[in-house]
């Protein structure tokens, strides 16, 4: 009898827990966010702490005028340093000199252009630049953000001492949801506690997989203080290998924001950077000065055929399917069954690279049409493989459609 009662109670408990979980999932205000990787702009890579109302508003204007909005870029995100302290009631205070009309005015302006508004904070006591963090103020800040019309929160991991990463991000997601406003949660934990294993479960929409990107082609160097590491673009790419199964609609691996246009790489290298981010289904958050962009950079950031690969509704992250020294083939399955393919040449001399159908998941004998996404040209039908001549540090990016 005792055992039967025990079993019944356990079943009832499990049922309650199950319906609770289902209800939580269905009721969450954030459940429909980021069905494709978020696209937008963020202040950090170019401006660091030099943020202001005027600059952000003019950048939002530039998102529209440059055609970036038409190409799909949506979020205008202010990174670190907009905040200076907390008032007597613990409310977060924006820098009154740099944001004289307050954060709501900035959000209203961004919204008036049909764009969305993002801010930055940190799970610890202070942000990485030493501004007040969110620790202990999560619900209070979430209500404030919602009142300002915030649509996107990047939440960093500096000054967190003994905090548990998963619990901390679950807490800020719960706080954001309790505000009643759907807010994208960008987990910026640098991959230390493997956020790909728990980011989706705690309601993160994207999670950084590595330390910060640096505006250079390759290499992983120790920082001056001996800590690891300053990552060039390809060092970041290499750290994505094996993580592809964790990404999907609503929850993405984030190899960090784009450096395209910031001056540390050649236009060819930036084209490779952008192509690789697209094949990785990475968030496309531009980090350059959009008010002052040369044509080549504009054409990279707004290539709609490459963006369509990133934004493909199947939401598969691509992966490296072949490597031989400096030559690599990357492939991403698309919703219509075709593949986006990158032939990458990391080396210093031009080389021929081939994508074999078998590495793409197609039988050898299949005939497939190939289209070049940078030349915007159909290249014809191929069987068994597609080969291309790839310049140093360049890519050939195609779709292969049986
Ligand atoms: C960390 C993050 C960066 C940026 C800075 C701001 O380094 O990883 O992306 O947000 O903090 O201080």
mmCIF file of C-alpha atoms in Angstrom, residues 176-344:
data_model
loop_
_atom_site.group_PDB
_atom_site.id
_atom_site.type_symbol
_atom_site.label_atom_id
_atom_site.label_comp_id
_atom_site.label_asym_id
_atom_site.label_seq_id
_atom_site.Cartn_x
_atom_site.Cartn_y
_atom_site.Cartn_z
ATOM 1 C CA UNK A 176 13.690 39.603 -18.567
ATOM 2 C CA UNK A 177 10.637 37.391 -19.099
ATOM 3 C CA UNK A 178 9.044 38.699 -15.913
ATOM 4 C CA UNK A 179 9.265 42.206 -17.395
ATOM 5 C CA UNK A 180 6.735 41.061 -19.993
ATOM 6 C CA UNK A 181 8.823 42.299 -22.924
ATOM 7 C CA UNK A 182 10.388 39.846 -25.422
ATOM 8 C CA UNK A 183 14.128 40.542 -25.140
ATOM 9 C CA UNK A 184 16.840 38.611 -26.980
ATOM 10 C CA UNK A 185 19.396 37.277 -24.483
ATOM 11 C CA UNK A 186 22.969 37.278 -25.781
ATOM 12 C CA UNK A 187 25.135 35.214 -23.420
ATOM 13 C CA UNK A 188 28.678 36.565 -23.430
ATOM 14 C CA UNK A 189 30.526 34.032 -21.298
ATOM 15 C CA UNK A 190 33.386 33.432 -23.779
ATOM 16 C CA UNK A 191 32.858 29.656 -23.886
ATOM 17 C CA UNK A 192 34.538 29.030 -20.526
ATOM 18 C CA UNK A 193 31.687 26.985 -19.013
ATOM 19 C CA UNK A 194 30.674 25.483 -22.394
ATOM 20 C CA UNK A 195 27.450 27.496 -22.786
ATOM 21 C CA UNK A 196 26.510 25.455 -25.876
ATOM 22 C CA UNK A 197 25.631 22.644 -23.414
ATOM 23 C CA UNK A 198 23.104 24.717 -21.417
ATOM 24 C CA UNK A 199 22.486 27.999 -23.266
ATOM 25 C CA UNK A 200 19.300 26.804 -24.949
ATOM 26 C CA UNK A 201 17.886 25.328 -21.737
ATOM 27 C CA UNK A 202 18.247 28.626 -19.863
ATOM 28 C CA UNK A 203 16.630 30.607 -22.677
ATOM 29 C CA UNK A 204 19.778 32.121 -24.178
ATOM 30 C CA UNK A 205 19.277 33.068 -27.824
ATOM 31 C CA UNK A 206 22.987 33.145 -28.613
ATOM 32 C CA UNK A 207 26.143 32.422 -26.698
ATOM 33 C CA UNK A 208 29.714 33.418 -27.310
ATOM 34 C CA UNK A 209 31.879 30.357 -27.856
ATOM 35 C CA UNK A 210 35.280 32.060 -27.496
ATOM 36 C CA UNK A 211 37.184 35.039 -26.168
ATOM 37 C CA UNK A 212 37.004 38.317 -28.078
ATOM 38 C CA UNK A 213 37.700 38.494 -31.795
ATOM 39 C CA UNK A 214 40.602 40.726 -32.862
ATOM 40 C CA UNK A 215 40.676 42.510 -36.191
ATOM 41 C CA UNK A 216 43.265 40.331 -37.897
ATOM 42 C CA UNK A 217 43.285 37.307 -40.198
ATOM 43 C CA UNK A 218 44.656 34.556 -37.952
ATOM 44 C CA UNK A 219 46.620 33.445 -34.931
ATOM 45 C CA UNK A 220 46.011 32.916 -31.263
ATOM 46 C CA UNK A 221 48.398 34.923 -29.102
ATOM 47 C CA UNK A 222 48.804 35.195 -25.335
ATOM 48 C CA UNK A 223 47.765 38.560 -23.885
ATOM 49 C CA UNK A 224 50.560 40.688 -22.336
ATOM 50 C CA UNK A 225 49.545 39.448 -18.852
ATOM 51 C CA UNK A 226 50.084 35.844 -19.993
ATOM 52 C CA UNK A 227 46.413 34.887 -20.118
ATOM 53 C CA UNK A 228 44.878 33.206 -23.154
ATOM 54 C CA UNK A 229 44.230 34.458 -25.833
ATOM 55 C CA UNK A 230 43.908 37.163 -28.414
ATOM 56 C CA UNK A 231 42.079 35.454 -31.290
ATOM 57 C CA UNK A 232 42.468 36.324 -34.933
ATOM 58 C CA UNK A 233 39.484 35.571 -37.158
ATOM 59 C CA UNK A 234 40.606 32.066 -38.168
ATOM 60 C CA UNK A 235 41.504 31.170 -34.581
ATOM 61 C CA UNK A 236 37.857 31.844 -33.761
ATOM 62 C CA UNK A 237 36.682 29.750 -36.713
ATOM 63 C CA UNK A 238 38.810 26.799 -35.599
ATOM 64 C CA UNK A 239 37.122 26.885 -32.193
ATOM 65 C CA UNK A 240 33.686 26.380 -33.798
ATOM 66 C CA UNK A 241 34.572 22.919 -35.072
ATOM 67 C CA UNK A 242 32.384 20.321 -33.356
ATOM 68 C CA UNK A 243 29.844 22.799 -31.954
ATOM 69 C CA UNK A 244 27.470 22.771 -34.939
ATOM 70 C CA UNK A 245 24.874 20.425 -33.449
ATOM 71 C CA UNK A 246 24.138 22.852 -30.591
ATOM 72 C CA UNK A 247 22.789 25.600 -32.856
ATOM 73 C CA UNK A 248 19.271 25.908 -34.192
ATOM 74 C CA UNK A 249 16.309 28.300 -34.464
ATOM 75 C CA UNK A 250 16.196 30.455 -31.337
ATOM 76 C CA UNK A 251 19.600 29.401 -30.013
ATOM 77 C CA UNK A 252 22.879 30.065 -31.830
ATOM 78 C CA UNK A 253 26.592 29.659 -31.329
ATOM 79 C CA UNK A 254 28.141 33.136 -31.412
ATOM 80 C CA UNK A 255 31.728 33.357 -32.741
ATOM 81 C CA UNK A 256 31.684 37.079 -31.799
ATOM 82 C CA UNK A 257 30.840 40.203 -33.755
ATOM 83 C CA UNK A 258 32.067 41.121 -37.205
ATOM 84 C CA UNK A 259 35.265 43.082 -37.785
ATOM 85 C CA UNK A 260 34.428 43.665 -41.475
ATOM 86 C CA UNK A 261 35.486 47.206 -42.380
ATOM 87 C CA UNK A 262 37.561 47.984 -39.277
ATOM 88 C CA UNK A 263 40.839 48.107 -41.154
ATOM 89 C CA UNK A 264 42.910 45.205 -39.801
ATOM 90 C CA UNK A 265 42.263 42.845 -42.713
ATOM 91 C CA UNK A 266 42.204 43.150 -46.487
ATOM 92 C CA UNK A 267 38.908 43.302 -48.348
ATOM 93 C CA UNK A 268 39.545 39.717 -49.489
ATOM 94 C CA UNK A 269 40.034 38.616 -45.888
ATOM 95 C CA UNK A 270 36.865 40.430 -44.809
ATOM 96 C CA UNK A 271 34.965 38.644 -47.561
ATOM 97 C CA UNK A 272 36.243 35.332 -46.180
ATOM 98 C CA UNK A 273 35.336 36.410 -42.619
ATOM 99 C CA UNK A 274 31.773 37.282 -43.668
ATOM 100 C CA UNK A 275 31.355 34.092 -45.722
ATOM 101 C CA UNK A 276 32.516 31.912 -42.824
ATOM 102 C CA UNK A 277 30.161 33.661 -40.382
ATOM 103 C CA UNK A 278 27.290 32.971 -42.791
ATOM 104 C CA UNK A 279 28.146 29.290 -43.178
ATOM 105 C CA UNK A 280 28.361 29.056 -39.359
ATOM 106 C CA UNK A 281 24.822 30.479 -39.042
ATOM 107 C CA UNK A 282 26.447 33.064 -36.800
ATOM 108 C CA UNK A 283 24.743 36.230 -35.581
ATOM 109 C CA UNK A 284 25.729 38.947 -38.077
ATOM 110 C CA UNK A 285 26.453 41.923 -35.852
ATOM 111 C CA UNK A 286 28.462 44.477 -37.801
ATOM 112 C CA UNK A 287 31.083 46.376 -35.787
ATOM 113 C CA UNK A 288 32.375 49.044 -38.185
ATOM 114 C CA UNK A 289 31.484 52.688 -38.718
ATOM 115 C CA UNK A 290 28.518 52.422 -41.084
ATOM 116 C CA UNK A 291 28.484 56.192 -41.646
ATOM 117 C CA UNK A 292 31.770 55.992 -43.440
ATOM 118 C CA UNK A 293 31.983 52.733 -45.371
ATOM 119 C CA UNK A 294 33.773 52.233 -48.646
ATOM 120 C CA UNK A 295 31.904 50.470 -51.430
ATOM 121 C CA UNK A 296 33.779 47.159 -51.103
ATOM 122 C CA UNK A 297 32.854 46.878 -47.409
ATOM 123 C CA UNK A 298 29.256 47.865 -48.101
ATOM 124 C CA UNK A 299 29.048 45.182 -50.780
ATOM 125 C CA UNK A 300 30.377 42.522 -48.402
ATOM 126 C CA UNK A 301 28.003 43.371 -45.552
ATOM 127 C CA UNK A 302 24.949 43.593 -47.806
ATOM 128 C CA UNK A 303 25.494 40.573 -50.071
ATOM 129 C CA UNK A 304 21.969 39.203 -49.942
ATOM 130 C CA UNK A 305 22.902 35.782 -51.338
ATOM 131 C CA UNK A 306 25.456 35.228 -48.583
ATOM 132 C CA UNK A 307 23.083 36.625 -45.940
ATOM 133 C CA UNK A 308 20.402 34.188 -47.163
ATOM 134 C CA UNK A 309 22.764 31.317 -46.311
ATOM 135 C CA UNK A 310 23.167 32.672 -42.777
ATOM 136 C CA UNK A 311 19.426 33.253 -42.413
ATOM 137 C CA UNK A 312 18.253 29.995 -43.998
ATOM 138 C CA UNK A 313 15.112 28.942 -42.083
ATOM 139 C CA UNK A 314 16.289 25.366 -41.480
ATOM 140 C CA UNK A 315 18.733 26.890 -38.995
ATOM 141 C CA UNK A 316 21.558 24.395 -39.486
ATOM 142 C CA UNK A 317 25.051 25.510 -38.632
ATOM 143 C CA UNK A 318 27.602 24.530 -41.270
ATOM 144 C CA UNK A 319 30.729 22.539 -40.575
ATOM 145 C CA UNK A 320 34.177 21.850 -41.920
ATOM 146 C CA UNK A 321 33.815 18.759 -44.112
ATOM 147 C CA UNK A 322 37.348 18.557 -45.540
ATOM 148 C CA UNK A 323 40.788 19.893 -44.656
ATOM 149 C CA UNK A 324 44.214 19.453 -46.141
ATOM 150 C CA UNK A 325 46.776 21.824 -44.672
ATOM 151 C CA UNK A 326 45.711 25.371 -45.507
ATOM 152 C CA UNK A 327 42.863 24.280 -47.777
ATOM 153 C CA UNK A 328 39.404 23.625 -46.382
ATOM 154 C CA UNK A 329 35.846 22.937 -47.475
ATOM 155 C CA UNK A 330 32.922 24.058 -45.319
ATOM 156 C CA UNK A 331 29.289 23.086 -45.991
ATOM 157 C CA UNK A 332 25.891 24.005 -44.602
ATOM 158 C CA UNK A 333 22.643 22.215 -45.342
ATOM 159 C CA UNK A 334 19.859 24.542 -46.489
ATOM 160 C CA UNK A 335 16.123 24.133 -46.180
ATOM 161 C CA UNK A 336 15.589 23.209 -49.844
ATOM 162 C CA UNK A 337 18.081 20.347 -49.548
ATOM 163 C CA UNK A 338 20.876 22.206 -51.294
ATOM 164 C CA UNK A 339 24.211 22.997 -49.659
ATOM 165 C CA UNK A 340 26.060 26.260 -49.222
ATOM 166 C CA UNK A 341 29.748 25.537 -49.699
ATOM 167 C CA UNK A 342 32.932 27.493 -49.013
ATOM 168 C CA UNK A 343 36.274 26.635 -50.573
ATOM 169 C CA UNK A 344 38.751 28.331 -48.214
#
